[in-house]
PDB file of C-alpha atoms in Angstrom:
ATOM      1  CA  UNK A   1      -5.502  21.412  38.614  1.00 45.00           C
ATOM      2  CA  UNK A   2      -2.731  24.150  38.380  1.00 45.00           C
ATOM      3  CA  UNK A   3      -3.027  26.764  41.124  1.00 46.00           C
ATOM      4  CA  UNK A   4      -0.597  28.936  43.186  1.00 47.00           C
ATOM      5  CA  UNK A   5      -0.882  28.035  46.727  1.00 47.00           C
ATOM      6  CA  UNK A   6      -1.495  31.270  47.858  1.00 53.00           C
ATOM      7  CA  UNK A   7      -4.360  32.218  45.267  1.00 60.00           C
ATOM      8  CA  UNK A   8      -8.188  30.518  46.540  1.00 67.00           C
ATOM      9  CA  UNK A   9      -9.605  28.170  44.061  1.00 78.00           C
ATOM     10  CA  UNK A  10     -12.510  29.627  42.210  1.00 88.00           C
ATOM     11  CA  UNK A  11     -15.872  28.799  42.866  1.00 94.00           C
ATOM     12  CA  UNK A  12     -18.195  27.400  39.785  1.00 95.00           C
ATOM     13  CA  UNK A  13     -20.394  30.396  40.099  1.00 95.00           C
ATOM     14  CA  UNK A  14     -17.439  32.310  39.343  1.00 96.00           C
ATOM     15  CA  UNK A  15     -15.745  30.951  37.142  1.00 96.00           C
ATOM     16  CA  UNK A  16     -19.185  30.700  35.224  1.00 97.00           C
ATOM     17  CA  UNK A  17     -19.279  35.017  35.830  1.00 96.00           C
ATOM     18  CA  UNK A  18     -15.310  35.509  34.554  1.00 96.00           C
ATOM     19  CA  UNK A  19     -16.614  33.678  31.333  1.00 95.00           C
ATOM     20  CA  UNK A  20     -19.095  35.016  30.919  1.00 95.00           C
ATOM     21  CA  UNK A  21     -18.296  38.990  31.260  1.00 94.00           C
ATOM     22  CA  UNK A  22     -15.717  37.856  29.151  1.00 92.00           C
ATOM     23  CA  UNK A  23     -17.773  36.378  26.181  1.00 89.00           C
ATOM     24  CA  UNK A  24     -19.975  39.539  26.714  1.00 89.00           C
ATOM     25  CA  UNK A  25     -17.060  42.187  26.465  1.00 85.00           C
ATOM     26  CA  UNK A  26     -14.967  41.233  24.113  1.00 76.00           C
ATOM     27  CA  UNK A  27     -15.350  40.577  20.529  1.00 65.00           C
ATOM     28  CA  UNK A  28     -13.550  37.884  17.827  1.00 59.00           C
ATOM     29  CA  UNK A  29      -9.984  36.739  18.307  1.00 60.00           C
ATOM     30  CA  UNK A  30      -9.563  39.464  21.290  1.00 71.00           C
ATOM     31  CA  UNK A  31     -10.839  36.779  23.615  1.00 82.00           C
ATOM     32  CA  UNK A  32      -7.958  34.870  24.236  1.00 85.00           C
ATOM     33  CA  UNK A  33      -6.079  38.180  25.182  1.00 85.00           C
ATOM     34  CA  UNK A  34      -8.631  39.060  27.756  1.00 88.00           C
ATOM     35  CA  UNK A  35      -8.711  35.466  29.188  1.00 92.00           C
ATOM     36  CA  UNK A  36      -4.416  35.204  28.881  1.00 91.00           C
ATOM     37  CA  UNK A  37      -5.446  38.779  31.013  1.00 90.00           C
ATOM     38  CA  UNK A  38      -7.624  37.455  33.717  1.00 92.00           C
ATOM     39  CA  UNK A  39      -6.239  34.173  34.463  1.00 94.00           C
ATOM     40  CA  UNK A  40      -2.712  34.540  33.486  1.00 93.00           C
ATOM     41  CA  UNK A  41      -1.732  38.077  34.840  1.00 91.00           C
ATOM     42  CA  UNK A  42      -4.767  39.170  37.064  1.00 91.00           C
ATOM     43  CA  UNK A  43      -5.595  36.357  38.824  1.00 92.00           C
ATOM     44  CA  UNK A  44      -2.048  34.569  38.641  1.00 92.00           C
ATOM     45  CA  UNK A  45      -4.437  30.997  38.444  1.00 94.00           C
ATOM     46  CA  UNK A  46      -1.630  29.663  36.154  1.00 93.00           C
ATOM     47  CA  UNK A  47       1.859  30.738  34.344  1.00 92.00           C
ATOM     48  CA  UNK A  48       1.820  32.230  30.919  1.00 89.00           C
ATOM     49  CA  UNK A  49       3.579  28.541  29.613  1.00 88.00           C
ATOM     50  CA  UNK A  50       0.704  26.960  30.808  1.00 91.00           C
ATOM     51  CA  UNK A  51      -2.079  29.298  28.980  1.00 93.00           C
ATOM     52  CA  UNK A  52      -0.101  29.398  25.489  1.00 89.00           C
ATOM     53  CA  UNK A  53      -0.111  25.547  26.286  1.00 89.00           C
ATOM     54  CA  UNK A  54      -4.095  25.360  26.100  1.00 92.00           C
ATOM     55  CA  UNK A  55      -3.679  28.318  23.728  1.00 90.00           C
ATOM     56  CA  UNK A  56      -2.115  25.885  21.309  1.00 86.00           C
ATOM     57  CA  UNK A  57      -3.752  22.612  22.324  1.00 88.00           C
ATOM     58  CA  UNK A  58      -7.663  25.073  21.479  1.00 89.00           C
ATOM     59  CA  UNK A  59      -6.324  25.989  17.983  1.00 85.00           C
ATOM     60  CA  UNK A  60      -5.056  22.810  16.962  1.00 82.00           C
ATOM     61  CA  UNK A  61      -8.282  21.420  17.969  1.00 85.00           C
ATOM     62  CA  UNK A  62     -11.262  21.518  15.376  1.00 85.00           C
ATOM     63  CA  UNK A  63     -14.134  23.228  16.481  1.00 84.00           C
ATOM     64  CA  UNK A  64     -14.013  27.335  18.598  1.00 86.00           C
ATOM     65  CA  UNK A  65     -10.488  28.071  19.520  1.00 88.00           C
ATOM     66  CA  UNK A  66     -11.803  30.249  22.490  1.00 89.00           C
ATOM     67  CA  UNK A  67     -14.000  27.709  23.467  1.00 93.00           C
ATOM     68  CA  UNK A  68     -11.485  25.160  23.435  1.00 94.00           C
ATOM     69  CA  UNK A  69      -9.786  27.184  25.375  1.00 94.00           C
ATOM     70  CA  UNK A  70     -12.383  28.171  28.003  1.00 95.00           C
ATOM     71  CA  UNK A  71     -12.670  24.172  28.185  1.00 96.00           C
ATOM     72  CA  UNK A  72      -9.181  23.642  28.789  1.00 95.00           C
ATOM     73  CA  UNK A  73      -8.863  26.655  31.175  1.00 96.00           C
ATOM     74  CA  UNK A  74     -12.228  25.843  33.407  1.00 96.00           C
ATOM     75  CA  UNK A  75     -10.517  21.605  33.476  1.00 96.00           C
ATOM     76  CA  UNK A  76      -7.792  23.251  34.527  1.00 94.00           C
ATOM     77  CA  UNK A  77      -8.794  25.025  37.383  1.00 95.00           C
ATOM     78  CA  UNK A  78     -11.678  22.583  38.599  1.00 94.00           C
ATOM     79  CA  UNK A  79     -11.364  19.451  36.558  1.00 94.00           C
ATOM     80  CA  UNK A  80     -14.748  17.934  34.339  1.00 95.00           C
ATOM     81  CA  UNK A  81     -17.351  20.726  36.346  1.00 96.00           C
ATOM     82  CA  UNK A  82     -14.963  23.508  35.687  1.00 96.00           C
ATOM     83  CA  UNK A  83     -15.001  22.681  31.824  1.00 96.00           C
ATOM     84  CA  UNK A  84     -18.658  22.740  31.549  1.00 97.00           C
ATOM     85  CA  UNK A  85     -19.302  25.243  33.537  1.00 97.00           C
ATOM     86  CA  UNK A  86     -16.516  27.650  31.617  1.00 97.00           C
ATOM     87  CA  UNK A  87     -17.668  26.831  28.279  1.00 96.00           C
ATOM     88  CA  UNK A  88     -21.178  27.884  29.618  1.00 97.00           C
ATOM     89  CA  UNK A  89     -19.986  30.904  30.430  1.00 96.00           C
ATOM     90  CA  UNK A  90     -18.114  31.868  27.589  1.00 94.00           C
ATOM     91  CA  UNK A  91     -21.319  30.784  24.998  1.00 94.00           C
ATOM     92  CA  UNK A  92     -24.344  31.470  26.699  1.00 95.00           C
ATOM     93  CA  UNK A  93     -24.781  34.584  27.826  1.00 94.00           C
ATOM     94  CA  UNK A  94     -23.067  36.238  24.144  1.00 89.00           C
ATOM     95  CA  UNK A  95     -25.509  34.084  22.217  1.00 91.00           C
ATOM     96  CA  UNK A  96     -28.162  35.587  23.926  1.00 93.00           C
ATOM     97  CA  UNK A  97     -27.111  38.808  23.892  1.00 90.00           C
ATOM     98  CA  UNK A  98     -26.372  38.583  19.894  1.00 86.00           C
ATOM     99  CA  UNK A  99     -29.707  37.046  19.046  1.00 91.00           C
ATOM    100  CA  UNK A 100     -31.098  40.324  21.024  1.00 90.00           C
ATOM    101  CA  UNK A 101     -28.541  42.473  19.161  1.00 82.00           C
ATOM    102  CA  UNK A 102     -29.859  40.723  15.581  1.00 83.00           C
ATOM    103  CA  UNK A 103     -33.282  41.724  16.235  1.00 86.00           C
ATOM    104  CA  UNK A 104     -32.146  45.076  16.593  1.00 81.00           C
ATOM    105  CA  UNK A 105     -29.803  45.736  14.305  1.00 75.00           C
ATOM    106  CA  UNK A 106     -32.933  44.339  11.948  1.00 77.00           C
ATOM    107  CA  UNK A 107     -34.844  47.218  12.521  1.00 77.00           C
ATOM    108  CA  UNK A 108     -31.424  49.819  11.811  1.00 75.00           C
ATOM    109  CA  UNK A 109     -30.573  47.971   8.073  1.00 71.00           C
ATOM    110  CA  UNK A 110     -30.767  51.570   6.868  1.00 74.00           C
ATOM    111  CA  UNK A 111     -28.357  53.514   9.371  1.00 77.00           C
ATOM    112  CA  UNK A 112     -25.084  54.449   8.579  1.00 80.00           C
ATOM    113  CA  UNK A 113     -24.079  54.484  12.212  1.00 81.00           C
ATOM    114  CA  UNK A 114     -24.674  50.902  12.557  1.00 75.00           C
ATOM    115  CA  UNK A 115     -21.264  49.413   9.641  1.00 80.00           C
ATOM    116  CA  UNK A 116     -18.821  52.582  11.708  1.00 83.00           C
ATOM    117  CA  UNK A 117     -20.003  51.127  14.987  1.00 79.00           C
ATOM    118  CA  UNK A 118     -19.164  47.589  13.457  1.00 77.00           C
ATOM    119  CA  UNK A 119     -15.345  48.553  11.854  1.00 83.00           C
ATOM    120  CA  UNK A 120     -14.703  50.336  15.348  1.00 84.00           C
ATOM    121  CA  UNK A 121     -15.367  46.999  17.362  1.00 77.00           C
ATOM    122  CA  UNK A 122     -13.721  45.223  14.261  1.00 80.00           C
ATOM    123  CA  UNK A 123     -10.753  47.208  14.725  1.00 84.00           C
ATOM    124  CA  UNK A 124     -10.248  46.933  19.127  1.00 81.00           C
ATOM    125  CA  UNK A 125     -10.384  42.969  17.952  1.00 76.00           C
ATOM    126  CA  UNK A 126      -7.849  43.454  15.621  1.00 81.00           C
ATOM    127  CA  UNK A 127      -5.698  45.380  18.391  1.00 83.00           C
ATOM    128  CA  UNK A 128      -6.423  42.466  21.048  1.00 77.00           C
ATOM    129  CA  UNK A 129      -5.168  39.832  18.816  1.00 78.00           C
ATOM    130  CA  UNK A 130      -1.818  41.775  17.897  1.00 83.00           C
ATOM    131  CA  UNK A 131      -1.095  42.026  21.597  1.00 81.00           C
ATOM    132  CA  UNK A 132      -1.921  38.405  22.213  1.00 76.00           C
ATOM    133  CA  UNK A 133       0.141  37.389  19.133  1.00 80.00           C
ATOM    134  CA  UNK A 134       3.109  39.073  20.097  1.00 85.00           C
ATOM    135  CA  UNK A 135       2.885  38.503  23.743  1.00 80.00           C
ATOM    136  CA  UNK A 136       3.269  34.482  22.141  1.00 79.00           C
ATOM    137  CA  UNK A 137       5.856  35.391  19.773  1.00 83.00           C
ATOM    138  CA  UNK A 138       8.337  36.645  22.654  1.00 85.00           C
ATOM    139  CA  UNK A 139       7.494  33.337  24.528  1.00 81.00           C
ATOM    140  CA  UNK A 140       8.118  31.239  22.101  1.00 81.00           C
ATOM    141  CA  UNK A 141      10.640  32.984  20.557  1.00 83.00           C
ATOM    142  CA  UNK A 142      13.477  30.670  23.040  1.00 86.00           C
ATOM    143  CA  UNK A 143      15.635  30.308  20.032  1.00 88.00           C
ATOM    144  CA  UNK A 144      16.622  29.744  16.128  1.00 91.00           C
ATOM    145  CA  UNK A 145      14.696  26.650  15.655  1.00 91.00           C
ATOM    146  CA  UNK A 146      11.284  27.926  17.229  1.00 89.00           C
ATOM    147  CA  UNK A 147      11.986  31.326  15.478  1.00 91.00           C
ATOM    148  CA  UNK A 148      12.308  30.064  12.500  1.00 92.00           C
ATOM    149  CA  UNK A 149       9.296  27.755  12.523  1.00 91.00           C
ATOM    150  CA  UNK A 150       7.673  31.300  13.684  1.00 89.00           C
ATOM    151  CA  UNK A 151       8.557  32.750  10.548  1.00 91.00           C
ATOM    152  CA  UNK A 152       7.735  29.446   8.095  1.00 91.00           C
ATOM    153  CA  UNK A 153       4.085  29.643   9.526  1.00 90.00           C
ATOM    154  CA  UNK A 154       4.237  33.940   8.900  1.00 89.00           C
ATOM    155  CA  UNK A 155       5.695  33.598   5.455  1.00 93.00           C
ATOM    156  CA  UNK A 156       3.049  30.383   4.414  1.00 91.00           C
ATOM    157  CA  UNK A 157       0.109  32.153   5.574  1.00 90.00           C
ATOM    158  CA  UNK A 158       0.655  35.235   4.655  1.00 90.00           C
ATOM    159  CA  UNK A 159       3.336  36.039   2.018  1.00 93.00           C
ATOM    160  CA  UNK A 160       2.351  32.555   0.536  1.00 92.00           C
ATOM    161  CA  UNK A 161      -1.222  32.339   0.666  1.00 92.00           C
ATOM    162  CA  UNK A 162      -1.113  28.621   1.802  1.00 91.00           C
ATOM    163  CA  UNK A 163      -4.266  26.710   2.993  1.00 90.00           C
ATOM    164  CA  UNK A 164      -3.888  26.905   7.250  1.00 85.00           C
ATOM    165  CA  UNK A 165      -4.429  23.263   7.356  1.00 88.00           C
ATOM    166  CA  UNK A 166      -1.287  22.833   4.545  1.00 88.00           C
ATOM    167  CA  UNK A 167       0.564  24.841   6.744  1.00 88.00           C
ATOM    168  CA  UNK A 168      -0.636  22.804  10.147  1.00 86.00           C
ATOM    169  CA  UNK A 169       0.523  19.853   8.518  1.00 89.00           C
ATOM    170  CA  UNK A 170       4.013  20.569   7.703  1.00 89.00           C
ATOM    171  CA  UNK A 171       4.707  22.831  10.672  1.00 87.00           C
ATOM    172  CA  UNK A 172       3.048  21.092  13.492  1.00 86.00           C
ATOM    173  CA  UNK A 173       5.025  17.479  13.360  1.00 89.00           C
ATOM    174  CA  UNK A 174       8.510  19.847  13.370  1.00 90.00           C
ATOM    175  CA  UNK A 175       6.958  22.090  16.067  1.00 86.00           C
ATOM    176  CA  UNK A 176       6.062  18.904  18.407  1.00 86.00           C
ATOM    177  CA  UNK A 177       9.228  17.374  17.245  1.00 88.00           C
ATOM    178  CA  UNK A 178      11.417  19.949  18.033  1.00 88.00           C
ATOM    179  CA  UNK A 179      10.089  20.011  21.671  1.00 83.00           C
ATOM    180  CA  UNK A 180       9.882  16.429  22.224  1.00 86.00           C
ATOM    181  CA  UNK A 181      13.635  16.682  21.745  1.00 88.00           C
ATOM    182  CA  UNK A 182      13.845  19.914  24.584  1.00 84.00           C
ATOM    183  CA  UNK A 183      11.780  17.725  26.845  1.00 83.00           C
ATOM    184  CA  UNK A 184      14.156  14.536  26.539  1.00 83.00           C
ATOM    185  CA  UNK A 185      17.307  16.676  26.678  1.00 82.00           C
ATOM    186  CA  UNK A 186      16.403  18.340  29.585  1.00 78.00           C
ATOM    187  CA  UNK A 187      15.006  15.014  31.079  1.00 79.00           C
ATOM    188  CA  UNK A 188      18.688  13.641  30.403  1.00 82.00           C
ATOM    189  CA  UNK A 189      19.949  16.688  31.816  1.00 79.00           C
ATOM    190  CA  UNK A 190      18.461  16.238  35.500  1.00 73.00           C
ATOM    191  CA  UNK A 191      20.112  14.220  38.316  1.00 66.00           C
TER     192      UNK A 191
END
């Protein structure tokens, strides 16, 4: 568990009721910006090294990146109980609060409010995910090698076109490579 030692642990109830106002506020990739937000710069429950860490670890894992990461960020913070309970949070209440919103929006098929409301929300996702991206970018960005692996995955996803998994498996070894080496030089480097 990573935790200043001036910030209280949460509680399981709460951590349950960050997820899931969370799930319930935000909308597609904007997620991980709000939860980088809450834990990361709000709550100061961990560094911003440690949330792109789990920010990484969720994507490369199959399965919901922002429920990977609400996994890795409730194990975090209270171990196994913290995991569930997080991942709870973070599916339960939306999915019950889309299936509501799918009845609904059954009965307004013909209402041309109903695809504007849709690109608006579309587009504050959009915005979310920018801010997260390039919040990582200047992170990661530490020097050449990782800004140049930054700009192989840019160019083979989207100038190339390349299949994400193509590019996972080419970049990903030299990514974990590269800071294997950092690790072990700066391992050598200590007294």
């Amino acid at each position: 568990m990573i935790r200043p030692q001036d910030a209280p642990p949460l509680s399981l109830g709460t951590l349950f009721l960050i997820f899931a106002r969370i799930g319930l506020t935000s909308f597609g990739g904007g997620l991980s910006a709000w939860l980088m937000r809450e834990f990361v710069v709000q709550r100061r429950l961990m560094s911003q090294a440690d949330f792109l860490s789990g920010l990484a670890l969720s994507q490369a894992l199959p399965g919901i990146n922002v429920v990977n990461l609400s996994i890795w960020i409730g194990y975090r913070l209270q171990a196994g109980p913290g995991a569930l309970v997080a991942s709870l949070g973070m599916v339960l209440p939306p999915l019950l609060v889309a299936i509501l919103m799918l009845i609904g929006l059954e009965q307004l098929t013909d209402s041309v409010l109903v695809p504007q409301v849709m690109a608006g929300i579309a587009a504050a996702a959009l915005g979310l995910s920018l801010e997260m991206g390039v919040r990582s970018a200047r992170s990661a960005a530490t020097g050449a090698i990782p800004i140049a692996l930054m700009m192989a995955v840019f160019i083979g996803i989207f100038v190339m076109e390349w299949n994400l998994i193509a590019v996972i498996v080419i970049c990903a070894p030299l990514s974990v490579g590269y800071a294997w080496l950092q690790l072990e030089d700066a391992a050598t480097k200590q007294p």
